[in-house]
Tab-separated table of C-alpha atoms in Angstrom:
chain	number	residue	atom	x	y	z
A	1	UNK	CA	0.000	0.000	0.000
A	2	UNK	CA	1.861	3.531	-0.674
A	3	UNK	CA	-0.262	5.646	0.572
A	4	UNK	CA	0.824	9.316	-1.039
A	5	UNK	CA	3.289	9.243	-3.414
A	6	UNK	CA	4.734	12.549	-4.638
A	7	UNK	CA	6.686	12.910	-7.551
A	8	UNK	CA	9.960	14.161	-7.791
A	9	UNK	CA	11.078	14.112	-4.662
A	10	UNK	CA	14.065	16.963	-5.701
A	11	UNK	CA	13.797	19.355	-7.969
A	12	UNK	CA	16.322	22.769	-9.423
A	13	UNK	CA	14.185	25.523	-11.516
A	14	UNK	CA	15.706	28.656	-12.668
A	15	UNK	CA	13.681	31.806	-12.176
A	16	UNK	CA	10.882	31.704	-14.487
A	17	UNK	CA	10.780	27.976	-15.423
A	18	UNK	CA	7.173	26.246	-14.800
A	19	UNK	CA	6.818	22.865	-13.837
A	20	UNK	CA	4.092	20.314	-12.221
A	21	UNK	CA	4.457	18.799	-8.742
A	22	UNK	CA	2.262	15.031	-8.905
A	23	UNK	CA	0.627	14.042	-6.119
A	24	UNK	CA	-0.870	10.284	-6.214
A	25	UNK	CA	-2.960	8.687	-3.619
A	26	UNK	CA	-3.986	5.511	-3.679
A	27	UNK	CA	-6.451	5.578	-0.032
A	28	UNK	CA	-9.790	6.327	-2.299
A	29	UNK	CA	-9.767	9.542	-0.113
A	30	UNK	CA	-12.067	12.879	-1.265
A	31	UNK	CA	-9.707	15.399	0.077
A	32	UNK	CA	-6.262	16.631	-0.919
A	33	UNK	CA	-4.398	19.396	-0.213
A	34	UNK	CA	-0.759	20.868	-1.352
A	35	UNK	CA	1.203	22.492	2.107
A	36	UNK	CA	4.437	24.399	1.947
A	37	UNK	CA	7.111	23.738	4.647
A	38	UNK	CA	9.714	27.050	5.521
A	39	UNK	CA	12.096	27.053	8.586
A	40	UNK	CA	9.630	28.590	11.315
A	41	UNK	CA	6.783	28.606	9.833
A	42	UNK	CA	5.177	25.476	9.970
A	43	UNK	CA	3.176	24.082	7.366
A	44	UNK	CA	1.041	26.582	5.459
A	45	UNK	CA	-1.639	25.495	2.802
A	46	UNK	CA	-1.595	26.335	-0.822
A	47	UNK	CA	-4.673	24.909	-2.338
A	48	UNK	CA	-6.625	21.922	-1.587
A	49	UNK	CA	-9.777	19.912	-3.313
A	50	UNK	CA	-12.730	18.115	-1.341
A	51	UNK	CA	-13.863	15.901	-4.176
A	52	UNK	CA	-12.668	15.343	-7.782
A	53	UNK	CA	-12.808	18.763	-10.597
A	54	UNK	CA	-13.383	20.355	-7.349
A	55	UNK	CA	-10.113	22.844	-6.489
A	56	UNK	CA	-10.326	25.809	-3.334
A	57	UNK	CA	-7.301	27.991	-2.386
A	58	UNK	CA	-6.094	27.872	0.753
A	59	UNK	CA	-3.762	30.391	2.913
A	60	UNK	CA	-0.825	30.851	0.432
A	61	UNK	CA	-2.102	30.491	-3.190
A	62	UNK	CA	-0.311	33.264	-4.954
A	63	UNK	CA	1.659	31.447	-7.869
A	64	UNK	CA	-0.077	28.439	-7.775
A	65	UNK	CA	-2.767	26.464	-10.021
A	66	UNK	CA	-3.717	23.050	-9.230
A	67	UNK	CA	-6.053	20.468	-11.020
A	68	UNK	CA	-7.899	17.501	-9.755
A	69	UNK	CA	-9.008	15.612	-13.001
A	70	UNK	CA	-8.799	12.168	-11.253
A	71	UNK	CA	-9.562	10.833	-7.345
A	72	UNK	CA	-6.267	9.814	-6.870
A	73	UNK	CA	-4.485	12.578	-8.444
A	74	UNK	CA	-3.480	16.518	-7.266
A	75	UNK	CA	-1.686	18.723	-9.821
A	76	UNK	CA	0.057	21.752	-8.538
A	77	UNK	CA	1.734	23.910	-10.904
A	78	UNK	CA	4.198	26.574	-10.822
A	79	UNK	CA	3.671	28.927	-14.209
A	80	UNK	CA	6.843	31.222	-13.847
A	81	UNK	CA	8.804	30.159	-10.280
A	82	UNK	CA	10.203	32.372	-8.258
A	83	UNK	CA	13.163	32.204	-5.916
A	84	UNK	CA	10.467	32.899	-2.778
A	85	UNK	CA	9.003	29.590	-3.954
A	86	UNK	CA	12.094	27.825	-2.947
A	87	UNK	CA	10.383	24.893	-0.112
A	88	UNK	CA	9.423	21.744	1.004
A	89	UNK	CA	5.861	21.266	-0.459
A	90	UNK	CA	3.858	18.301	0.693
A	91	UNK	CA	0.393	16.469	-0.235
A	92	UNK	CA	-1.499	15.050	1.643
A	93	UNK	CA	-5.260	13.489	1.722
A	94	UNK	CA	-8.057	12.718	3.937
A	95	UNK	CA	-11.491	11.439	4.439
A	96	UNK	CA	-13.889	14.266	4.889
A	97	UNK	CA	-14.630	15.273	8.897
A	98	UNK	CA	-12.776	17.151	11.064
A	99	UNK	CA	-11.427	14.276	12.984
A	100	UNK	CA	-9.914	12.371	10.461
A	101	UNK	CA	-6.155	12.494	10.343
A	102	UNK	CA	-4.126	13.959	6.959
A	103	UNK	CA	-2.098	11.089	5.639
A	104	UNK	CA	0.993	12.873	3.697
A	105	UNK	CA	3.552	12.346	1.349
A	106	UNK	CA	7.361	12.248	1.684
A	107	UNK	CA	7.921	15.826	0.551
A	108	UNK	CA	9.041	17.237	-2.398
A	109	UNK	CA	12.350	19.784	-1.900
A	110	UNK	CA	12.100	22.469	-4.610
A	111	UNK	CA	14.981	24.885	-5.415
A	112	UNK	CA	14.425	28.160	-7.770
A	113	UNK	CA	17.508	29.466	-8.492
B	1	UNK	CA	-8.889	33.961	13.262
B	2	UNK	CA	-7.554	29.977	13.803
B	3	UNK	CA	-3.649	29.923	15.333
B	4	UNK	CA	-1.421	27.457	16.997
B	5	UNK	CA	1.559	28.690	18.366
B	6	UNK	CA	4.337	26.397	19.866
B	7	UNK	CA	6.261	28.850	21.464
B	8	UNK	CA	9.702	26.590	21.399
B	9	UNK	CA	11.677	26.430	18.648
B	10	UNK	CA	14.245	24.106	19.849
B	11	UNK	CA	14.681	21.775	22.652
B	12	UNK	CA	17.891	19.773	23.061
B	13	UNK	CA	17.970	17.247	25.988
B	14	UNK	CA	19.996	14.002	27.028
B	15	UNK	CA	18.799	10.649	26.258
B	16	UNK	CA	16.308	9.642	29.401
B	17	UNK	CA	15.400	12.688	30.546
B	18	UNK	CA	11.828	13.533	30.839
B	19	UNK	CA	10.629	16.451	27.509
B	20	UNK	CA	7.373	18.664	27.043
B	21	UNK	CA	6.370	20.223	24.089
B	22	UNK	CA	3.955	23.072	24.350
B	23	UNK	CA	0.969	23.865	22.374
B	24	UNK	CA	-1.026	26.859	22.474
B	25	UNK	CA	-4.259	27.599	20.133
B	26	UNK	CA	-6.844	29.741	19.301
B	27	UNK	CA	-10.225	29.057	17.624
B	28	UNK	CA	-13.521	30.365	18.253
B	29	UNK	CA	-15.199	27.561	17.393
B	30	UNK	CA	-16.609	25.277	19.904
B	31	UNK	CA	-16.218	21.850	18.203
B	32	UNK	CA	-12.483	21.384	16.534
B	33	UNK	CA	-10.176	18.526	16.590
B	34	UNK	CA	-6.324	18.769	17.622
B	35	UNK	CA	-3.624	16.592	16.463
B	36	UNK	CA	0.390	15.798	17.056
B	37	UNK	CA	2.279	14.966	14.350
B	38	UNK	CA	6.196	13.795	14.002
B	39	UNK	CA	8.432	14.621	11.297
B	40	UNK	CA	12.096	12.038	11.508
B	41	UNK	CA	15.045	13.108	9.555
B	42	UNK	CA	13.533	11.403	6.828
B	43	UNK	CA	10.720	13.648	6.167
B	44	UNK	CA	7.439	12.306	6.040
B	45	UNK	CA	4.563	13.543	8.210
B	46	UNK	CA	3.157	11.131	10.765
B	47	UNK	CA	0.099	11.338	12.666
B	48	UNK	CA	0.963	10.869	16.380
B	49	UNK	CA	-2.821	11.628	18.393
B	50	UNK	CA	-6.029	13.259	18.362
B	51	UNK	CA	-8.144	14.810	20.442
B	52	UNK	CA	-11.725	16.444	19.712
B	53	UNK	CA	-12.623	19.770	21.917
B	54	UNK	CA	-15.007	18.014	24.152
B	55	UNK	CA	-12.657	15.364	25.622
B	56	UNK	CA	-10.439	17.073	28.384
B	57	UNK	CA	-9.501	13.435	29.325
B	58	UNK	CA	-5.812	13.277	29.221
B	59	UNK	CA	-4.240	10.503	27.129
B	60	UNK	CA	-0.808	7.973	27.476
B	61	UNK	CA	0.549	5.576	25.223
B	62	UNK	CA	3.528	4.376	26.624
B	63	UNK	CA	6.401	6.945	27.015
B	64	UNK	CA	3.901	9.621	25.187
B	65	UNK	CA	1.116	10.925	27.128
B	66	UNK	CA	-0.438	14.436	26.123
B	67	UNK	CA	-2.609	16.860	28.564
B	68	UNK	CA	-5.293	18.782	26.961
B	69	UNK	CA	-6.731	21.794	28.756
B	70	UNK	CA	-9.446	24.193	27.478
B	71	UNK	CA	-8.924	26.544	29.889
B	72	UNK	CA	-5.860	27.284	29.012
B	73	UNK	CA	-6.163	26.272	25.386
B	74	UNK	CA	-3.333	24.334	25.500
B	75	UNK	CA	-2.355	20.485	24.153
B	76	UNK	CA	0.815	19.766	25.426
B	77	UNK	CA	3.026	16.284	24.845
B	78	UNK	CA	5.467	14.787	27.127
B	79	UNK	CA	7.511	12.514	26.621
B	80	UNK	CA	8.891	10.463	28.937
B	81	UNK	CA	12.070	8.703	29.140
B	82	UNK	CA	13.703	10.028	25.745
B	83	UNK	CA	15.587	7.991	23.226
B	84	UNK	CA	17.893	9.355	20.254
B	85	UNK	CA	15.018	7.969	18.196
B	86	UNK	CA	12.443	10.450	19.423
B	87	UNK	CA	14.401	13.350	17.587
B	88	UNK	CA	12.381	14.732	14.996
B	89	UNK	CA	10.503	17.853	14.174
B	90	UNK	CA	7.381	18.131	16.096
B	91	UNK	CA	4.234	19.714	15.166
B	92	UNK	CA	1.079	20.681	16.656
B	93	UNK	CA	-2.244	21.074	14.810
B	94	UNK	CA	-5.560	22.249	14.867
B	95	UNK	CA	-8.713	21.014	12.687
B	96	UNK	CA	-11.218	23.872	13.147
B	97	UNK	CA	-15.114	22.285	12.802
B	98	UNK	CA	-16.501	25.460	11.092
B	99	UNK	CA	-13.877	25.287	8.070
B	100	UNK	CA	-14.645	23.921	4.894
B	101	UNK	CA	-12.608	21.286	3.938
B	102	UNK	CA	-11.047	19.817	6.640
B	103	UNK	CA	-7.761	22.414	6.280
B	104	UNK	CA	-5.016	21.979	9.760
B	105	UNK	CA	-3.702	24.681	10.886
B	106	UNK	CA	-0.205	24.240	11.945
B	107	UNK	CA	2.007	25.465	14.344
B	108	UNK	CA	5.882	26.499	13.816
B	109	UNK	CA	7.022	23.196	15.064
B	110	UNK	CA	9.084	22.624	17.799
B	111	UNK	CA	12.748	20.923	16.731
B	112	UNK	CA	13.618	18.021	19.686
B	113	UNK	CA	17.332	16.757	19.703
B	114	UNK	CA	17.895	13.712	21.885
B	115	UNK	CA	21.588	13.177	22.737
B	116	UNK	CA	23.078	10.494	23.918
């Protein structure tokens, strides 16, 4: 069972470049959501979906699209990156209810340059 | 406005010795969840406890035990008895029952170093 897989797991952009961060999840669960990870400031949310073609931003969206064609599946784009988008960036998914726990992935480390 | 603060950044102790991690929050809603998770040098997220707003009833599972108090609106977790294996980056996190969607809200983290 693997749970949330998140592809790559390392990545280098130069200023400007786009690319897509892949989340997978193979749990059958409705919600997913895309965090960012800085040094001191916990884990803030970028956008998240509660059910499939459904997407919602969250705290930190500037940036960022995302797309959630498929269950499983949680795009999140960068169109043009920018060094301030250098982080740790994390899916993760759920069952709906407020007392379910967030299952995550194993973090993807993203470097603009 | 929903907010979890955990106040330390770091703690560094020696392996045995007894470790608390604070938790403070804020929420004005009356039914939300909080939760503990651990982050090891390898990087993954993992989902320690919960605890829903109503249940004040303090909670141990083996050298863990956490103490929830509304008053105070705090969720702190001890650990008891450290090992070098209990370093990791621990965060606290609150799942507020008015928001759409399920979103945490996370605190800073608090870094633990175990030494032996």
């Amino acid at each position: 069972n693997a749970g949330v897989t998140q592809t790559p797991k390392f990545r280098v952009l130069k200023t400007g470049q786009s690319m897509t961060l892949l989340c997978a999840q193979d749990m059958n669960h409705e919600y997913m959501y895309w965090y960012r990870q800085d040094p001191g400031m916990g884990l803030r949310l970028i956008h998240y979906s509660v059910g499939e073609g459904t997407t919602a931003k969250g705290e930190v969206p500037d940036g960022y699209n995302v797309s959630r064609l498929k269950k499983q599946n949680f795009l999140l784009g960068l169109e043009s990156a920018a060094p301030s988008q250098t982080s740790v960036y994390f899916c993760a998914s759920s069952y709906p209810g407020i007392d379910t726990e967030a299952f995550f992935g194993q973090g993807t480390r993203l470097t603009v340059v | 406005a929903q907010k979890v603060t955990q106040a330390q950044t770091e703690i560094s102790v020696v392996e045995k010795e007894d470790v608390t991690l604070d938790c403070v929050y804020e929420t004005r809603d009356t039914t939300y969840y909080l939760f503990w998770y651990k982050q090891p040098p390898s990087g993954e997220l993992v989902f320690l406890i919960r605890r829903n707003s109503f249940d004040e009833q303090n909670e141990i599972s083996g050298r863990y035990s956490w103490n929830f108090q509304k008053s105070t609106s705090s969720f702190n977790f001890t650990i008891t008895a450290s090992q070098v294996v209990d370093s990791a980056v621990y965060f606290c996190a609150l799942s507020p029952g008015m928001e759409y969607g399920n979103k945490l809200v996370f605190g800073a983290g608090t870094i633990l170093r175990v030494k032996s």
